[in-house]
Coordinates of N, CA and C in Angstrom, one line a residue:
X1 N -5.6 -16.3 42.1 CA -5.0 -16.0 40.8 C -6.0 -15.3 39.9
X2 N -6.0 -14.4 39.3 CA -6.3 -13.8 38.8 C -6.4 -13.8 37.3
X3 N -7.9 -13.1 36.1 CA -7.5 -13.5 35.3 C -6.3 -13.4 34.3
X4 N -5.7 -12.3 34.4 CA -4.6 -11.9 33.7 C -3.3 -13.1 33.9
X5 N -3.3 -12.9 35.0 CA -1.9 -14.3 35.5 C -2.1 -15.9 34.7
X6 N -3.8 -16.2 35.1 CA -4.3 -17.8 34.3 C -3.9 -17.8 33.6
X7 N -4.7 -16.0 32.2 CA -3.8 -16.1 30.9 C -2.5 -16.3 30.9
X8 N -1.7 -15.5 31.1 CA -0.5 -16.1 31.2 C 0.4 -17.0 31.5
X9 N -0.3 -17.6 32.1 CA 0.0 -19.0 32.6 C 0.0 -19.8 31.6
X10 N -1.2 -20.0 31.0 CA -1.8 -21.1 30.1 C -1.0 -20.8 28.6
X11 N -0.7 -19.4 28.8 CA 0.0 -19.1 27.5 C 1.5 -19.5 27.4
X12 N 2.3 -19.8 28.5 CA 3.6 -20.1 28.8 C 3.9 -21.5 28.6
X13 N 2.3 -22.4 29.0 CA 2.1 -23.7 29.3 C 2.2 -24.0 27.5
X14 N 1.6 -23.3 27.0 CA 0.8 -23.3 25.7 C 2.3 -23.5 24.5
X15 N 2.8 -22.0 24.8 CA 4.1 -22.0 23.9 C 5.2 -23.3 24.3
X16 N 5.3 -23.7 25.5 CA 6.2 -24.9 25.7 C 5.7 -26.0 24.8
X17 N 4.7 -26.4 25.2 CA 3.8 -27.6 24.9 C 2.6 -27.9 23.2
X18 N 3.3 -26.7 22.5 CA 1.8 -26.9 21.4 C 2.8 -28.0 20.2
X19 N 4.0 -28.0 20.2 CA 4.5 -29.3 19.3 C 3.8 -30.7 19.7
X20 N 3.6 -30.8 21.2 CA 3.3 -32.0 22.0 C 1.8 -32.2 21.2
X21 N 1.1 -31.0 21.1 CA -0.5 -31.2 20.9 C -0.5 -31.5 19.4
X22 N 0.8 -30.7 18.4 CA 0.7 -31.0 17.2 C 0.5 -32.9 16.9
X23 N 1.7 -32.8 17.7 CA 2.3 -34.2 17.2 C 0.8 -35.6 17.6
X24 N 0.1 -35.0 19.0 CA -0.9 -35.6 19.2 C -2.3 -35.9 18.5
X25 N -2.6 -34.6 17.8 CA -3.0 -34.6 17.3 C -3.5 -35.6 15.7
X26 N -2.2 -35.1 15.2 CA -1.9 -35.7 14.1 C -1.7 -37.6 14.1
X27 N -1.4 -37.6 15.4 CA -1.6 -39.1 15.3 C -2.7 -39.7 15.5
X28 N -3.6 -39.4 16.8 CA -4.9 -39.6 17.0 C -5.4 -39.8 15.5
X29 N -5.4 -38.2 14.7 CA -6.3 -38.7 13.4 C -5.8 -39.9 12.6
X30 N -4.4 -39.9 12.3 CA -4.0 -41.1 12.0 C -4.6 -42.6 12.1
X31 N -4.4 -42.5 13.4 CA -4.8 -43.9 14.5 C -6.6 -44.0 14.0
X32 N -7.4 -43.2 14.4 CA -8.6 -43.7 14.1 C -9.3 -43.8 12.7
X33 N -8.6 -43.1 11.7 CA -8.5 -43.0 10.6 C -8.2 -44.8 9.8
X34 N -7.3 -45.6 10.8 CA -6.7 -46.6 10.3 C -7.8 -47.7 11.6
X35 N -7.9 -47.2 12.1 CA -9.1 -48.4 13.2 C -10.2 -48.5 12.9
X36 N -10.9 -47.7 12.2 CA -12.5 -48.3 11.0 C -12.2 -49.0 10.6
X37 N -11.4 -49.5 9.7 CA -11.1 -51.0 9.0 C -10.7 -52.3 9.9
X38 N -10.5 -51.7 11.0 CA -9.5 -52.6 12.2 C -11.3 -53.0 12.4
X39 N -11.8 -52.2 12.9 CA -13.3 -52.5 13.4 C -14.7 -52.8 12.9
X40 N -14.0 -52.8 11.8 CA -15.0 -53.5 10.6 C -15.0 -55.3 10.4
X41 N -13.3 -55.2 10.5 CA -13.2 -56.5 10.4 C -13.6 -57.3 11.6
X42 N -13.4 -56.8 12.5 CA -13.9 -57.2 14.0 C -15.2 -57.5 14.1
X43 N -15.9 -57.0 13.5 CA -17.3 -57.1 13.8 C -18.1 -55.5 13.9
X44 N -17.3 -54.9 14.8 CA -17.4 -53.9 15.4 C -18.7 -52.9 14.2
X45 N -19.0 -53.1 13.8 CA -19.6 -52.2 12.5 C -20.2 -50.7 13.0
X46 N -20.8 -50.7 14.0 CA -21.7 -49.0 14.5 C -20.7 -48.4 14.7
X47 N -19.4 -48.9 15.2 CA -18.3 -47.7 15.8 C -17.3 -47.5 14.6
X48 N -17.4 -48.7 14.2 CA -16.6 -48.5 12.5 C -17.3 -47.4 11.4
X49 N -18.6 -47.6 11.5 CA -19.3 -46.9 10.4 C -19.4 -45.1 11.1
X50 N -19.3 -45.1 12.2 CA -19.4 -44.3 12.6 C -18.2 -43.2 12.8
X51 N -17.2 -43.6 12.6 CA -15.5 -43.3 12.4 C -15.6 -42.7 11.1
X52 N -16.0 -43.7 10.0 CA -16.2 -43.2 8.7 C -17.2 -42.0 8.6
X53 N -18.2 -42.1 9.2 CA -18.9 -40.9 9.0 C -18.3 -39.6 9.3
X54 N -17.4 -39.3 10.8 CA -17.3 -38.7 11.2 C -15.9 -37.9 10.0
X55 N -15.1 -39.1 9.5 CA -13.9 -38.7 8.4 C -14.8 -38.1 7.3
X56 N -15.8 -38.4 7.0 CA -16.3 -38.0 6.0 C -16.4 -36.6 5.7
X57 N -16.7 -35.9 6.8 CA -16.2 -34.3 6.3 C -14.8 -33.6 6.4
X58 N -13.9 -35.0 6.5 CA -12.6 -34.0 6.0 C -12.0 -35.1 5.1
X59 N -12.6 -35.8 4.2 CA -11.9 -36.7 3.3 C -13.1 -37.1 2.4
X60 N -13.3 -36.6 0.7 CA -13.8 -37.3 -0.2 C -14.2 -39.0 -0.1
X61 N -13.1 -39.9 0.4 CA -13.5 -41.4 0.6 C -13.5 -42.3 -0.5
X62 N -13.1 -41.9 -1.3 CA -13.8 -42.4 -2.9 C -12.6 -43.9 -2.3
X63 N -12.9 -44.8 -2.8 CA -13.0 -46.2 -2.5 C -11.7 -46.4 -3.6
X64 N -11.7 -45.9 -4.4 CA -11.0 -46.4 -5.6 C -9.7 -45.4 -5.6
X65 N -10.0 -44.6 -4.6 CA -8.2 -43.8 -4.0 C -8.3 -44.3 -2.9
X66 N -8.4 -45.1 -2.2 CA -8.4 -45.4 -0.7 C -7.2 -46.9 -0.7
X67 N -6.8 -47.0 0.2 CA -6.0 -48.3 0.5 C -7.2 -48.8 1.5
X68 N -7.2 -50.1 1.0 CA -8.2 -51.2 1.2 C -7.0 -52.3 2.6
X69 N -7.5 -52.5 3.9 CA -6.7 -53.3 5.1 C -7.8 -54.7 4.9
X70 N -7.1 -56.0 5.1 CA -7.8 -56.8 5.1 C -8.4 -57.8 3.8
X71 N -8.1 -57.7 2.8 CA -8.6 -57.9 1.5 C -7.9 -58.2 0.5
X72 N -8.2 -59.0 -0.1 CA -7.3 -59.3 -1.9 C -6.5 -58.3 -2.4
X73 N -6.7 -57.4 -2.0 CA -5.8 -56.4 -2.7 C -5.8 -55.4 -1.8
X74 N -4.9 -54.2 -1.9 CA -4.5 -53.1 -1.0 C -5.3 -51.8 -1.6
X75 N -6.2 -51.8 -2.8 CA -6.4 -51.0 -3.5 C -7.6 -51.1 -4.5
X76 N -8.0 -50.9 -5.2 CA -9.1 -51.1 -6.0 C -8.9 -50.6 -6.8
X77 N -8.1 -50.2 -7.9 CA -8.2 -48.8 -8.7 C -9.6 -48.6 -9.8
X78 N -9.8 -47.4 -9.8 CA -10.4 -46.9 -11.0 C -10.8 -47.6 -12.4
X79 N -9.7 -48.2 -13.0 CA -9.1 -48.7 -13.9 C -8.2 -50.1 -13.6
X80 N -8.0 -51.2 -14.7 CA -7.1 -51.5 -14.5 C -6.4 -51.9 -16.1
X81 N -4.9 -52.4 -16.0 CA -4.9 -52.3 -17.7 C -4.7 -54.0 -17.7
X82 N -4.6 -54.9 -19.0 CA -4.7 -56.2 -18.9 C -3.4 -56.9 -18.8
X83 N -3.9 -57.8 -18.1 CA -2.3 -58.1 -17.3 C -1.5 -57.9 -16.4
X84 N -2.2 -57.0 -15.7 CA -2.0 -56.1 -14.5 C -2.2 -57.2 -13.3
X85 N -3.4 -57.9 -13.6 CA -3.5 -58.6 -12.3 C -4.4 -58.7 -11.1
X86 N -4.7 -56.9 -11.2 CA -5.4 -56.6 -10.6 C -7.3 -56.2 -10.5
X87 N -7.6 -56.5 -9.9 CA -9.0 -56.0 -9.6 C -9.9 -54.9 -9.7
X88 N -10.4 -54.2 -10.6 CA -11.0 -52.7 -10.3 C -12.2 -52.6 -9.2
X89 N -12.2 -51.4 -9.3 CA -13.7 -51.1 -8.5 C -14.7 -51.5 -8.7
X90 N -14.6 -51.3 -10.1 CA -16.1 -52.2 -10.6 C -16.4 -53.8 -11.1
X91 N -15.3 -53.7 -10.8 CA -14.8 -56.1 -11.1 C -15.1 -56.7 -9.2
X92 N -14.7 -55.6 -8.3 CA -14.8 -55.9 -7.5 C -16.5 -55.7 -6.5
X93 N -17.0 -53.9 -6.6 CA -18.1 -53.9 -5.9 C -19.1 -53.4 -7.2
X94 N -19.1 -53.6 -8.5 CA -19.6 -53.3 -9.5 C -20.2 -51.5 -9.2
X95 N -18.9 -51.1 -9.1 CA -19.5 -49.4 -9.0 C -18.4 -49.0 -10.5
X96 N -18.7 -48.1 -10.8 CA -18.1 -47.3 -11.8 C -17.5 -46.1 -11.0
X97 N -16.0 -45.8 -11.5 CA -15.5 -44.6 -10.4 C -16.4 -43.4 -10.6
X98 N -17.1 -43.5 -11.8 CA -17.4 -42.0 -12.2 C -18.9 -41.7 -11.4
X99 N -19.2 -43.1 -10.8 CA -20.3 -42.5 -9.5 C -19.7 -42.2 -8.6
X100 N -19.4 -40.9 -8.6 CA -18.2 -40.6 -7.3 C -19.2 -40.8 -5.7
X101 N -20.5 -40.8 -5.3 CA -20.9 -40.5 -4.4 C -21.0 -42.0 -4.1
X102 N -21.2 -43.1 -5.0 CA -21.0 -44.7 -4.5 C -19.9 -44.6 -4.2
X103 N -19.1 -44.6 -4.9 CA -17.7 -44.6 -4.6 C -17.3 -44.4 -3.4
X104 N -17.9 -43.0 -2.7 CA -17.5 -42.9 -1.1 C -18.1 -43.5 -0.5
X105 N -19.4 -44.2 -0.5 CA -20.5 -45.2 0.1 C -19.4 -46.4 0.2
X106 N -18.6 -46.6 -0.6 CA -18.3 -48.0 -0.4 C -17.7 -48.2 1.3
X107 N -17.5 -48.8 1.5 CA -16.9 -49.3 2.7 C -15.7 -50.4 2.9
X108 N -16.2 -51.7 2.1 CA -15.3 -53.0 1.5 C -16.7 -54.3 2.5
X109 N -16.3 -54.7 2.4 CA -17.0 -55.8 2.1 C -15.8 -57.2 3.1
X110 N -16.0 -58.5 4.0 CA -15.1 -59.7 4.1 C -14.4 -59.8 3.1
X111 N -14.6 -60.3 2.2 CA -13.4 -60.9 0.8 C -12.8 -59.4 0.6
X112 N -13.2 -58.3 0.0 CA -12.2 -57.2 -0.5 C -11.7 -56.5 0.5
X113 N -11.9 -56.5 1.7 CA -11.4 -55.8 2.6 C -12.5 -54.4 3.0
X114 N -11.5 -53.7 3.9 CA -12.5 -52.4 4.5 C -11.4 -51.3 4.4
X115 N -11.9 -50.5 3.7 CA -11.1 -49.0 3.2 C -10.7 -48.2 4.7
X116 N -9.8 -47.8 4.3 CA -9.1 -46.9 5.5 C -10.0 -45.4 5.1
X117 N -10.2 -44.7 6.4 CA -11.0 -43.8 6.6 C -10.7 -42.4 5.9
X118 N -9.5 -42.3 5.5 CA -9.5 -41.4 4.3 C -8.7 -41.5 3.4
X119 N -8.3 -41.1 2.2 CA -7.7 -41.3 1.0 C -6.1 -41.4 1.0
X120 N -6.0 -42.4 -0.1 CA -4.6 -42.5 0.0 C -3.2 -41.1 0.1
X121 N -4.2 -40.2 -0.7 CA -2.9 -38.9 -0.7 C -2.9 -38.2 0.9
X122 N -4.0 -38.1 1.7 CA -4.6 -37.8 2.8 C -3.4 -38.8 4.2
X123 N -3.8 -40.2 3.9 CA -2.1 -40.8 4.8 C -0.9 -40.4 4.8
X124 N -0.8 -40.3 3.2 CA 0.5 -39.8 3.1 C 0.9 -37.8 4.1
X125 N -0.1 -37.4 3.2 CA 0.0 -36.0 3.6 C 0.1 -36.2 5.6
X126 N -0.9 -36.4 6.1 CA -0.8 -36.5 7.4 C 0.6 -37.2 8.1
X127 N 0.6 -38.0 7.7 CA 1.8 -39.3 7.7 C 2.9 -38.7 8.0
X128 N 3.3 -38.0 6.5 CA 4.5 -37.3 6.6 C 4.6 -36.0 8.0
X129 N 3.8 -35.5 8.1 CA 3.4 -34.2 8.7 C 3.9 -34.3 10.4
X130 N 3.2 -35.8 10.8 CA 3.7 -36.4 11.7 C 5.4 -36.4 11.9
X131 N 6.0 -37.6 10.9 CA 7.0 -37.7 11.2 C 7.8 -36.6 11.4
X132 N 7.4 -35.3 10.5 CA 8.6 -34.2 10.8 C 8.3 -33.3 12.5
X133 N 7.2 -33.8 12.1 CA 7.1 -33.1 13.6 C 7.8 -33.7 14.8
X134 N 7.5 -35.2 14.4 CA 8.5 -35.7 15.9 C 9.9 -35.2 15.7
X135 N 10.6 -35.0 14.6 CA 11.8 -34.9 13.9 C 12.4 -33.4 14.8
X136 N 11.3 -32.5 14.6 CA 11.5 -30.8 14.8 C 11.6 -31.2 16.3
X137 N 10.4 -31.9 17.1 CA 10.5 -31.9 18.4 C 11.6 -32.3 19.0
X138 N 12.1 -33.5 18.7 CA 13.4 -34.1 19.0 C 14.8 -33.1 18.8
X139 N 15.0 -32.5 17.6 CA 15.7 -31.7 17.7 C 15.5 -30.3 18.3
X140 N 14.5 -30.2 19.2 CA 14.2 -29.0 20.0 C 14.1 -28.4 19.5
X141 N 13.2 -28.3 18.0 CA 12.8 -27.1 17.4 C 14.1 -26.2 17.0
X142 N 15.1 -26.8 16.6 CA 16.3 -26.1 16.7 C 16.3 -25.9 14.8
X143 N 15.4 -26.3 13.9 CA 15.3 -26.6 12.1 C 14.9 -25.7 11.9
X144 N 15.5 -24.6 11.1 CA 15.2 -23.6 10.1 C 14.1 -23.8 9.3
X145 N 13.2 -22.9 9.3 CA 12.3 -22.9 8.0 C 12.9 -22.7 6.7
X146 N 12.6 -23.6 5.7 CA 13.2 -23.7 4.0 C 12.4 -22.3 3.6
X147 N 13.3 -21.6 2.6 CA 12.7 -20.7 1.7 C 11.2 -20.7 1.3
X148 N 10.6 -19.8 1.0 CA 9.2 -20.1 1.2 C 9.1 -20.7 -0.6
X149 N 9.8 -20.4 -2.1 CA 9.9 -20.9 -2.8 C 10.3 -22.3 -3.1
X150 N 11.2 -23.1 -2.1 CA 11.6 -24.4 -2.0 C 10.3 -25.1 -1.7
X151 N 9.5 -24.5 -0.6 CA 8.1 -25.3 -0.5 C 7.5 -25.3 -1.5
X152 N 6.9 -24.2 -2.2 CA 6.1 -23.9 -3.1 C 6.2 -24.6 -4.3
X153 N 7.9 -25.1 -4.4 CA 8.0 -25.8 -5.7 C 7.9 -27.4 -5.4
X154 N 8.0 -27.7 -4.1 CA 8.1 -29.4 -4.0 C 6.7 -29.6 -3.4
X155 N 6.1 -28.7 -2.5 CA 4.8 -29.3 -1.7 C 3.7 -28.8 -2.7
X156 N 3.7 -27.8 -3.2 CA 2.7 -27.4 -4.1 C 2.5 -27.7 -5.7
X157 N 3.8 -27.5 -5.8 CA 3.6 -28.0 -7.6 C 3.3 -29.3 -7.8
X158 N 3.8 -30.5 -7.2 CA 4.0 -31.7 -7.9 C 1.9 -32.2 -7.4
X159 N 1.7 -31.7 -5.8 CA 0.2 -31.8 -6.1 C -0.7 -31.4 -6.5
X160 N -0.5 -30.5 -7.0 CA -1.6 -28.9 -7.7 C -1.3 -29.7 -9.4
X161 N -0.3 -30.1 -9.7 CA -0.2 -31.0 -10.8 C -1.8 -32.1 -11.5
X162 N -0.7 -33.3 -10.1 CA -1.4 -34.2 -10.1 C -2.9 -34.5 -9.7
X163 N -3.4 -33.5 -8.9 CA -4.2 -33.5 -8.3 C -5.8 -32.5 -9.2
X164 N -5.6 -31.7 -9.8 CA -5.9 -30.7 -10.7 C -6.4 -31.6 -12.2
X165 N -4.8 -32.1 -12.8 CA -5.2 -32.7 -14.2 C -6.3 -33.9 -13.4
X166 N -6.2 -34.8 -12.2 CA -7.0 -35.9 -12.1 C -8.8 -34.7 -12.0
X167 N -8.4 -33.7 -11.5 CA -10.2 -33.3 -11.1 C -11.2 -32.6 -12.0
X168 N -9.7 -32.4 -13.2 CA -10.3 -31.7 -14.6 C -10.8 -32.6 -15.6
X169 N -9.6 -33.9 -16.0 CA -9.4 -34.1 -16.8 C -11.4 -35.5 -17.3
X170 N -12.0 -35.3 -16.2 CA -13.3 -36.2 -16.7 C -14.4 -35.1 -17.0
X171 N -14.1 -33.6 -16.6 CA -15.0 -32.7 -17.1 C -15.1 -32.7 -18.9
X172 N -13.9 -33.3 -19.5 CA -14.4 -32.8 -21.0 C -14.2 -32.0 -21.8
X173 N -13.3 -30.6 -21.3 CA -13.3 -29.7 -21.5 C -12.9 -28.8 -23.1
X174 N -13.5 -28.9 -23.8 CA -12.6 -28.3 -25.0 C -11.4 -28.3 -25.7
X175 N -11.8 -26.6 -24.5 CA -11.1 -25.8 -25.5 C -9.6 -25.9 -24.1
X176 N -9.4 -26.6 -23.8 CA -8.2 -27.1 -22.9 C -7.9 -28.4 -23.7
X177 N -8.6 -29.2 -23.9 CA -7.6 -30.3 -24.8 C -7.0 -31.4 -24.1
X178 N -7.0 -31.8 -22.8 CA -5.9 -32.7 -22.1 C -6.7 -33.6 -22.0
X179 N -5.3 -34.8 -22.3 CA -5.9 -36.3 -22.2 C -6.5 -36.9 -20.5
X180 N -7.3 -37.7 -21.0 CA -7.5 -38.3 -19.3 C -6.8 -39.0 -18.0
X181 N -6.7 -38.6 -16.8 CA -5.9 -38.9 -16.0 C -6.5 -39.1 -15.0
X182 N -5.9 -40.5 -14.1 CA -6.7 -41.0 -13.3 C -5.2 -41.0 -12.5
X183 N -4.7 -40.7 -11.0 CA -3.6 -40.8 -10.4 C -3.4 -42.0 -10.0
X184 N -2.2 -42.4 -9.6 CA -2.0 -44.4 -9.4 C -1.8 -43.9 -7.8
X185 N -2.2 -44.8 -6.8 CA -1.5 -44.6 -4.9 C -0.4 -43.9 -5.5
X186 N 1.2 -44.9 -5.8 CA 1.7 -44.6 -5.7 C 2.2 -42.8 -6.0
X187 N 1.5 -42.2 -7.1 CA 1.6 -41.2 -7.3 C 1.0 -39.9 -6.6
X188 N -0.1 -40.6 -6.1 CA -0.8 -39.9 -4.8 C 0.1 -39.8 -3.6
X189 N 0.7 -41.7 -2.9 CA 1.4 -40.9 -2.4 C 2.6 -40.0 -2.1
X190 N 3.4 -40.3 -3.2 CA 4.8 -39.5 -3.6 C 4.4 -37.7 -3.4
X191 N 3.2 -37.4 -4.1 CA 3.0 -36.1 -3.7 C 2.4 -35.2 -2.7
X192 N 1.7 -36.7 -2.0 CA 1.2 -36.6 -0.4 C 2.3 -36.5 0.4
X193 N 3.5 -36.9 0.4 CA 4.5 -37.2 1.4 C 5.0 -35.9 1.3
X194 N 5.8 -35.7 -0.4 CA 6.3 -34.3 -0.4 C 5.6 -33.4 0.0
X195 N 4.0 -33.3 -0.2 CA 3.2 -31.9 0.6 C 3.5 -31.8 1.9
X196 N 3.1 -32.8 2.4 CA 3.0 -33.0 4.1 C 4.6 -32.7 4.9
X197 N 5.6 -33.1 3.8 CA 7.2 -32.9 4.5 C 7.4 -31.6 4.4
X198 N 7.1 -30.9 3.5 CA 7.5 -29.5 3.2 C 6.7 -29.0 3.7
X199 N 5.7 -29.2 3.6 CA 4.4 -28.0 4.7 C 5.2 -28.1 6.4
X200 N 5.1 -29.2 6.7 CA 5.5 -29.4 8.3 C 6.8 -28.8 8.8
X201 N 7.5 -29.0 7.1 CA 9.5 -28.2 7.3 C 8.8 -26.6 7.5
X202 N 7.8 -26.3 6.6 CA 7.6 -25.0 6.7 C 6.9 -24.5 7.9
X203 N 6.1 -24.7 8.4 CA 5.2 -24.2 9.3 C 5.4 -24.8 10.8
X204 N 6.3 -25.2 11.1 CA 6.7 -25.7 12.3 C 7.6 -24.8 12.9
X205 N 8.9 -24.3 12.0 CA 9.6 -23.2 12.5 C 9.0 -22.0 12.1
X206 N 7.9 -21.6 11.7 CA 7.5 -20.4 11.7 C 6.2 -20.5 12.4
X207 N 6.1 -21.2 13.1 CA 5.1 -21.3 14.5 C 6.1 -20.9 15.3
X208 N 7.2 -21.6 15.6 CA 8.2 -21.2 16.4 C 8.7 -20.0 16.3
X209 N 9.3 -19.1 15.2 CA 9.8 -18.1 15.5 C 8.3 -16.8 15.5
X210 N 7.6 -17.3 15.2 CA 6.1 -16.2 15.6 C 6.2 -16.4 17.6
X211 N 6.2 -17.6 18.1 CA 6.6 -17.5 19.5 C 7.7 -16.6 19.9
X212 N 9.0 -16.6 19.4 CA 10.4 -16.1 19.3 C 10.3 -14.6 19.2
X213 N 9.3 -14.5 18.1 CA 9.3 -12.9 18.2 C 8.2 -12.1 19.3
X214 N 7.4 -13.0 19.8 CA 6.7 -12.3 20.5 C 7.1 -12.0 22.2
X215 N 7.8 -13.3 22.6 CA 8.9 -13.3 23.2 C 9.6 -12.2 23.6
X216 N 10.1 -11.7 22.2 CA 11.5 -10.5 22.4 C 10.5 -9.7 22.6
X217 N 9.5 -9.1 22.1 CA 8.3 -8.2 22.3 C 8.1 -7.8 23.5
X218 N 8.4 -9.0 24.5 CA 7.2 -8.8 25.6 C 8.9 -8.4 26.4
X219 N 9.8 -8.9 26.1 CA 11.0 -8.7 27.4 C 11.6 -7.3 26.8
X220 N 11.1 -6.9 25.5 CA 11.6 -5.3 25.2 C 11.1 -4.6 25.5
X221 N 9.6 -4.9 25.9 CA 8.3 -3.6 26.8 C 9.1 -4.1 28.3
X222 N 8.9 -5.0 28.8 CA 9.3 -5.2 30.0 C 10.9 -3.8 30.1
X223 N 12.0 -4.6 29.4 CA 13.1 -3.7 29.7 C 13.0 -2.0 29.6
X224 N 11.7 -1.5 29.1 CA 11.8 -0.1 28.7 C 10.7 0.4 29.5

């Protein structure tokens, strides 16, 4: 076999099979993403810490957006208001959010638990990304891509929102004027889920029909 045919080959292999890799993908990071905390609690600490290190270049970490497995609480926030109930970050590992580089140092501790390996908006976003993809696969890739405005306005705006006023609003800024905002999970995840649903609605059938068109391409030179 030859190299032209291999290519080919692997490319035919490739276009059947790259939902399979998506969907694998995306879970793997899932899965080990959520097994540092599994293996923290375990004892496991080198392969735990080492999980975290490796998330560390594709996730901030900050402790006080992270969902906490194992511990008093699911969460730590930033803040908390009185009456709430709840525990902050700094009631619990005496860090202040606004040390953002402790903040990702943290890890959790026996009593508070051990933070999942990347941030709460980050589960969600992946999370969702997953489920549509098993969704697209199951229905044989047979789901239309949404308008590219429908994404723009549910995956993009509501996090470019939320996510923007939280990374401005401790700079101070003047002559902008906006009050301070710290995001709650819940709000993180609501616009983690919508990113990740609408990205996946979008770019799943337009992985597909970039196959589709290349397809007709090759059986239109073939036929001429």
């Amino acid at each position: 076999m030859n190299h032209r045919e291999q290519s080919l080959n692997f490319s035919s292999w490739f276009r059947k099979n790259y939902m399979i890799l998506i969907i694998m993908l995306l879970f793997f990071y899932l899965f080990f993403a959520l097994l540092a905390p599994v293996l923290m609690k375990y004892k496991f600490f080198k392969t735990g810490k080492f999980i975290y290190k490796i998330y560390s270049n594709f996730c901030h970490q900050f402790a006080h957006r992270s969902w906490f497995l194992f511990g008093e609480q699911q969460f730590y926030p930033a803040y908390t208001d009185a009456g709430s109930g709840l525990r902050s970050l700094h009631d619990v590992f005496g860090i202040f959010p606004e040390n953002i580089q402790k903040s990702r140092e943290i890890i959790g501790n026996e009593s508070a638990g051990y933070k999942v390996a990347i941030c709460q908006r980050d589960v969600a976003i992946y999370g969702a990304m997953l489920n549509v993809a098993l969704i697209f696969q199951i229905s044989s890739k047979k789901i239309k891509k949404p308008p590219f405005w429908l994404w723009f306005i549910f995956a993009i705006i509501p996090i470019g929102i939320d996510g923007v006023w939280q990374l401005i609003s401790p700079m101070n800024i003047a002559i902008i004027n906006i009050s301070s905002h710290e995001s709650t999970p819940l709000v993180r995840s609501i616009t983690g889920i919508l990113f990740g649903f609408f990205t996946g609605w979008y770019l799943y059938p337009a992985i597909e029909e970039t196959f589709e068109d290349e397809t007709a391409g090759i059986i239109k030179r073939v036929k001429y």
